[in-house]
CSV table of C-alpha atoms in Angstrom, one decimal:
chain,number,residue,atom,x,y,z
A,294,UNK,CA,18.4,11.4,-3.8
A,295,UNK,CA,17.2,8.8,-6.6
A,296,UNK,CA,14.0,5.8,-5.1
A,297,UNK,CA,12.1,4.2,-6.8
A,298,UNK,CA,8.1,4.2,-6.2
A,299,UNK,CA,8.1,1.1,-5.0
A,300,UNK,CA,10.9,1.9,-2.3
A,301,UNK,CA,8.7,5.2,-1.1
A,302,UNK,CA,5.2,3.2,-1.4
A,303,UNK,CA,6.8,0.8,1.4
A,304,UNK,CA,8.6,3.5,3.8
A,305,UNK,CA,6.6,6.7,2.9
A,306,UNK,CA,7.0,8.0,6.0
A,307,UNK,CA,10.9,7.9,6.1
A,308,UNK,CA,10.9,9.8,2.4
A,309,UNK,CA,8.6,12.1,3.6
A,310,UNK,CA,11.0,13.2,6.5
A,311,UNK,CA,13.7,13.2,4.4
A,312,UNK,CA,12.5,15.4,2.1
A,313,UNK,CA,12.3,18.4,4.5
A,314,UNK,CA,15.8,18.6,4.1
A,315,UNK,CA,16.8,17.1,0.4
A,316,UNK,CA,15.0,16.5,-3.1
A,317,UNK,CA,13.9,13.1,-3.6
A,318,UNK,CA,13.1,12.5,-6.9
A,319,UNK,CA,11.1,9.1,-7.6
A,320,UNK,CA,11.3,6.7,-10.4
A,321,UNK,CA,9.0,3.9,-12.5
A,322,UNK,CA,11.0,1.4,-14.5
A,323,UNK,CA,14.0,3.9,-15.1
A,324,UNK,CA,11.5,7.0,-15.8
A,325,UNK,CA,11.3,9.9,-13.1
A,326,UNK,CA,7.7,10.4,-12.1
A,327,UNK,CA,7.6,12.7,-9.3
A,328,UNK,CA,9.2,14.9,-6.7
A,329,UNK,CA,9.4,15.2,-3.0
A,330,UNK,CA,10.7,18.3,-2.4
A,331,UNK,CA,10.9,20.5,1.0
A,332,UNK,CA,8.7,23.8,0.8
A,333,UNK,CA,10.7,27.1,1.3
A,334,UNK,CA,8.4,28.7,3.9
A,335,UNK,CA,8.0,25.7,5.8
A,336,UNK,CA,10.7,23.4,5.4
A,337,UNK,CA,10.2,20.7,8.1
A,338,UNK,CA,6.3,20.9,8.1
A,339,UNK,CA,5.5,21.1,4.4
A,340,UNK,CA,6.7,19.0,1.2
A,341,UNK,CA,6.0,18.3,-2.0
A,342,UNK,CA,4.2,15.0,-4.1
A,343,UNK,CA,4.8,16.0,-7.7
A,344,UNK,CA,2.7,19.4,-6.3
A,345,UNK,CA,2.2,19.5,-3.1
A,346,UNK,CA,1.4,17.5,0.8
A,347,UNK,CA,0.3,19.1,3.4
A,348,UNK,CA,0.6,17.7,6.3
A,349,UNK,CA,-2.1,20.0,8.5
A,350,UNK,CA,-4.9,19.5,5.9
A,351,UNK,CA,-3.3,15.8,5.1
A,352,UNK,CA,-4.0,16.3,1.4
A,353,UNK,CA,-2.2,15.3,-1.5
A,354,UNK,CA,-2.4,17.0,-4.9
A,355,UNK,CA,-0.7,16.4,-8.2
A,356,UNK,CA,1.4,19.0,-9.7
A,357,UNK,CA,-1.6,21.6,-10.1
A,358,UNK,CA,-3.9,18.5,-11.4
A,359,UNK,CA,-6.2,16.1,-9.7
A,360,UNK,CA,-5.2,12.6,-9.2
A,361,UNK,CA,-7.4,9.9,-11.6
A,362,UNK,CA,-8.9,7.0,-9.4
A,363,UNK,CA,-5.8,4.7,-11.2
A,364,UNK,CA,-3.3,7.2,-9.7
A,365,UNK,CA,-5.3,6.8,-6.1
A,366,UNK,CA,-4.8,3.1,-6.6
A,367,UNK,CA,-1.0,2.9,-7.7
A,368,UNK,CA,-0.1,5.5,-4.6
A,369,UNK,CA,-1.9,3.3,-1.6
A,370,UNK,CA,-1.6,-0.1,-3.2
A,371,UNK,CA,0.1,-2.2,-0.2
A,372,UNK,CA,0.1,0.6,2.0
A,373,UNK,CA,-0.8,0.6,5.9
A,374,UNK,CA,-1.6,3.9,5.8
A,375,UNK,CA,-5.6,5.0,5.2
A,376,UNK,CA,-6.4,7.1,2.4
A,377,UNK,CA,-9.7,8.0,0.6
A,378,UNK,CA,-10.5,9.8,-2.4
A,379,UNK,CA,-13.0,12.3,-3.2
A,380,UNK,CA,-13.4,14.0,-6.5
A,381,UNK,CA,-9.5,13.6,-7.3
A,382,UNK,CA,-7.9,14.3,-4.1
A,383,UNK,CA,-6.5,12.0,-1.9
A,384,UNK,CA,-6.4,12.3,1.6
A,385,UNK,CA,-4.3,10.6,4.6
A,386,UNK,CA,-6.3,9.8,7.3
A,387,UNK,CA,-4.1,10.6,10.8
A,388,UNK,CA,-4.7,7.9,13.7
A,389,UNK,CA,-8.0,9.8,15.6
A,390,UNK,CA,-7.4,11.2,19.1
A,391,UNK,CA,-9.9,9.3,22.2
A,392,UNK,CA,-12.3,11.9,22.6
A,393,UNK,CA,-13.3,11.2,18.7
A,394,UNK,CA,-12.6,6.6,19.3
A,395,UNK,CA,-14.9,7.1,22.3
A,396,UNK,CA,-17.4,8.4,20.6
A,397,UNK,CA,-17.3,6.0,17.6
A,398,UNK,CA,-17.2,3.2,20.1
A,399,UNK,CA,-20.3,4.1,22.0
A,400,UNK,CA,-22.1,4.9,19.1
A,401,UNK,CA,-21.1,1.6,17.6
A,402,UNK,CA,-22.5,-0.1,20.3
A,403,UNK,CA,-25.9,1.5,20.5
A,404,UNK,CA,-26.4,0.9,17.0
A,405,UNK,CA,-25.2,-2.7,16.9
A,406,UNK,CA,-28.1,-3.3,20.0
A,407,UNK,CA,-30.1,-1.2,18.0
A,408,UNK,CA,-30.7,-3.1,14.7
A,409,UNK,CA,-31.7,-6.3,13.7
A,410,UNK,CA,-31.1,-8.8,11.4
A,411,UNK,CA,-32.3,-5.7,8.4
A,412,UNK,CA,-29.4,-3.7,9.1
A,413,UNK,CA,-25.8,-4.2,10.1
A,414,UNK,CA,-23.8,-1.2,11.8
A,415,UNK,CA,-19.7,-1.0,10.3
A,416,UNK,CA,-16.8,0.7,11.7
A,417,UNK,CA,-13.4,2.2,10.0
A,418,UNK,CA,-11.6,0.8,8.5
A,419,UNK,CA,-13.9,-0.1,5.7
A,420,UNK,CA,-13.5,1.1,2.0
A,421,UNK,CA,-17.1,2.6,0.4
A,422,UNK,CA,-16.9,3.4,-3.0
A,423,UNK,CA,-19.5,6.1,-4.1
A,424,UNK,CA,-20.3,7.9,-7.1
A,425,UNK,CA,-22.0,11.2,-7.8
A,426,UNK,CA,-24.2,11.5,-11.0
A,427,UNK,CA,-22.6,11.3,-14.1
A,428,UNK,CA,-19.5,10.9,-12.7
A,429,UNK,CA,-17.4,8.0,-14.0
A,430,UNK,CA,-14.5,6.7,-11.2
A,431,UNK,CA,-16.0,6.2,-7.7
A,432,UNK,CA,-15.0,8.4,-4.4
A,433,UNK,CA,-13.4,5.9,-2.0
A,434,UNK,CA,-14.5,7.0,1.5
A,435,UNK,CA,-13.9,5.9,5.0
A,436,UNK,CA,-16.9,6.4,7.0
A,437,UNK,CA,-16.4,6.4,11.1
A,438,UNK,CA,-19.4,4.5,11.2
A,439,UNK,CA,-21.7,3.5,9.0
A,440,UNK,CA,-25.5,1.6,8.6
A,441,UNK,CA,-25.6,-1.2,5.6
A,442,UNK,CA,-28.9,-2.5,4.7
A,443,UNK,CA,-28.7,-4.3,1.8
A,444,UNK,CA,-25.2,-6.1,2.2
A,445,UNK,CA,-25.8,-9.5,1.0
A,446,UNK,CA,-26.7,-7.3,-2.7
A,447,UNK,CA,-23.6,-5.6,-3.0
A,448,UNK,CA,-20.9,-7.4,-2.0
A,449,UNK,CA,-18.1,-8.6,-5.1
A,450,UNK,CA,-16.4,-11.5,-6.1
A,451,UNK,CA,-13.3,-9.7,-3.7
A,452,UNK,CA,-15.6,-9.7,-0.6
A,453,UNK,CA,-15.8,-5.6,-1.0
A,454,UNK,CA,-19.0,-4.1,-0.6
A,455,UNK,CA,-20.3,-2.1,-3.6
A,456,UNK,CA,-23.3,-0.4,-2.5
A,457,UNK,CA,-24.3,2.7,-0.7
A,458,UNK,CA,-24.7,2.9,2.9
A,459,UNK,CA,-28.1,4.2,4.4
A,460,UNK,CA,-26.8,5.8,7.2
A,461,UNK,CA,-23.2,7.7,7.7
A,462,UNK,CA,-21.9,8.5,11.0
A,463,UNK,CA,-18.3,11.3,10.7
A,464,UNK,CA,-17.2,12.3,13.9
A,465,UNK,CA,-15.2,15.2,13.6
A,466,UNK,CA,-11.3,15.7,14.5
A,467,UNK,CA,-9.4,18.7,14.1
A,468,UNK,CA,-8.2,17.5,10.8
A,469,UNK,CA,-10.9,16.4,9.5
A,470,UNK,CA,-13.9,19.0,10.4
A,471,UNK,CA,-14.0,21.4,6.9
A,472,UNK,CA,-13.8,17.9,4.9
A,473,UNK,CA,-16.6,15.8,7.0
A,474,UNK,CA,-18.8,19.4,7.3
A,475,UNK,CA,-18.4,20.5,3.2
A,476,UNK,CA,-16.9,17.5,1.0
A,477,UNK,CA,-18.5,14.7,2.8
A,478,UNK,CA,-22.2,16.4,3.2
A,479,UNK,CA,-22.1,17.3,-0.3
A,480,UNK,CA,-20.6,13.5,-1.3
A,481,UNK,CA,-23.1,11.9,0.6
A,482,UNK,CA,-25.9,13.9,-0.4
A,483,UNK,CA,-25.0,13.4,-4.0
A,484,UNK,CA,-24.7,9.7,-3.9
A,485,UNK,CA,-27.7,7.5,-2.3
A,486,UNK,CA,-26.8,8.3,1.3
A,487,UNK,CA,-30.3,8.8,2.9
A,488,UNK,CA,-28.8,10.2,6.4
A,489,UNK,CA,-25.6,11.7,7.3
A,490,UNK,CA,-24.7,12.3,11.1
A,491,UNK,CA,-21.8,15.0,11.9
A,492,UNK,CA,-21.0,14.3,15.2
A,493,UNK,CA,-18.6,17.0,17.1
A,494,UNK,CA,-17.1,16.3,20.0
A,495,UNK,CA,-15.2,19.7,20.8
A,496,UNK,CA,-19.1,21.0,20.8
A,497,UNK,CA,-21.0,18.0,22.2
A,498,UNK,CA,-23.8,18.3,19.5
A,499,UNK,CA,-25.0,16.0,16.8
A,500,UNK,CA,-26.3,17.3,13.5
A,501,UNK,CA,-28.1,15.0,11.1
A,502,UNK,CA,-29.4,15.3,7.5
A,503,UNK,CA,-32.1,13.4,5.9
A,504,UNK,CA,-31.2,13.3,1.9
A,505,UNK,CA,-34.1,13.0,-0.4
A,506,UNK,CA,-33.4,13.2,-4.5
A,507,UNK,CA,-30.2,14.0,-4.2
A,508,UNK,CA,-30.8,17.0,-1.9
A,509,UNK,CA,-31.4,17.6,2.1
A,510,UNK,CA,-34.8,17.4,2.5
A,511,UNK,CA,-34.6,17.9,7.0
A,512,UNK,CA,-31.9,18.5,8.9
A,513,UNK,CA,-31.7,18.7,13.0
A,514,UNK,CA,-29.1,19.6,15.9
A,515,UNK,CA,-29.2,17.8,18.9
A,516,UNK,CA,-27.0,19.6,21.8
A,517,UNK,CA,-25.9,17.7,24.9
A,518,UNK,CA,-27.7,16.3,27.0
A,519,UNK,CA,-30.5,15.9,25.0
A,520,UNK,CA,-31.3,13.2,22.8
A,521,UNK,CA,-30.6,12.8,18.8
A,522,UNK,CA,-33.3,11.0,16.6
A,523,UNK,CA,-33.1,9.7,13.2
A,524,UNK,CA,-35.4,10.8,10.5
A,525,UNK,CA,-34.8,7.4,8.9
A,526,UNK,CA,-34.7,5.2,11.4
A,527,UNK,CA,-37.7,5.4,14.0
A,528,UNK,CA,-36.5,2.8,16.3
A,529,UNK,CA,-32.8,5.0,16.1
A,530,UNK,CA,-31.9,7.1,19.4
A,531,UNK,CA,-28.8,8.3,21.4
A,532,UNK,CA,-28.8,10.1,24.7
A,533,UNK,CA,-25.7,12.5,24.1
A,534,UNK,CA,-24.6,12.1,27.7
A,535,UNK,CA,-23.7,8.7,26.4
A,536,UNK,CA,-21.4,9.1,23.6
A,537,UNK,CA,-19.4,12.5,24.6
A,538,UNK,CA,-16.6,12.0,26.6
């Protein structure tokens, strides 16, 4: 079968089904670009994107190569689907089951009474764009929650903010644990995040690091029913009975 990009950027998920049983090959103005191919081991669970997708680690890779940030762009522009990017992979984010929404909505609301006119508290979906030193494209992240104090600095002539949150809030999912636990730490650590909560709900902890040049300076777990505190934020406090399910 013979699509063009355009045709599989707007009904990804049909292609992607119809791979498991057929090659699709994928075209640009006339020129073949990439494959979707089914996966001989795992036919109706595993295909290929010019490389590889896998749907249990929701990862896309390109034929052995990372994807450039103008690749990320081309692949999600006009697409429902949420992605982010981090150091030339590109993830699909799967819709998050209630244990992990209830979570993010409690803590959203605690924070929201929390701070003032200094701070303001966001929820996914909302597109940060972080860099690590030296590097040149920007990471394109989708934080559960996050803590944006200088907003009215950052934001661009699109209405996108362009700065770096002070506080991240991941709550883990099944899909998403090794990336918010190894990839995201080390992300946030390396650019201008001052404090990075992992909240895991299977566990009904909270473990939060306080960055400091570029490296975690104090880190704490906070088990239920007890009561998490910022290291940034004096005024910042949850009772763990109140965001766990």
């Amino acid at each position: 079968m013979i699509v063009s990009s355009t045709e599989v950027q707007n009904n990804f998920g049909k292609y992607l089904q119809l791979a498991a049983q057929e090659e699709v090959i994928i075209t640009r103005n006339g020129t073949e670009i990439a494959r979707l191919q089914p996966m001989k081991d795992h036919p109706t669970k595993e295909v290929i994107w010019d490389g590889s997708v896998k749907e249990s680690a929701e990862q896309y890779h390109f034929k052995g190569r990372k994807a450039s940030y103008e690749e990320f762009l081309e692949l999600t522009r006009d697409m429902e689907n949420r992605y982010e990017y981090i150091d030339g992979e590109i993830y699909l984010l799967a819709s998050p089951k209630t244990a992990h929404q209830y979570a993010v909505t409690k803590l959203f609301g605690l924070f929201f009474n929390t701070f003032q006119d200094e701070c303001m508290p966001f929820v996914a979906p909302y597109d940060i764009s972080l860099k690590r030193p030296n590097q040149k494209d920007p990471n394109v992240v989708q934080p559960d929650l996050m803590v944006i104090c200088d907003l009215d600095d950052h934001i661009n002539e699109q209405d996108y903010y362009m700065g770096v949150p002070s506080l991240v809030v991941e709550v883990l999912s099944e899909s998403t644990r090794s990336k918010d636990m190894v990839k995201k730490l080390d992300l946030y650590m390396e650019s201008g995040v001052k404090e990075y909560w992992i909240v895991n709900p299977f566990n009904r902890d909270v473990t939060i690091y306080y960055f400091e040049k570029n490296e975690v300076s104090e880190t704490n777990t906070f088990k239920y029913p007890e009561t998490a505190k910022s290291f940034l934020f004096e005024n910042v406090t949850v009772e763990l009975e109140k965001i766990f399910k």
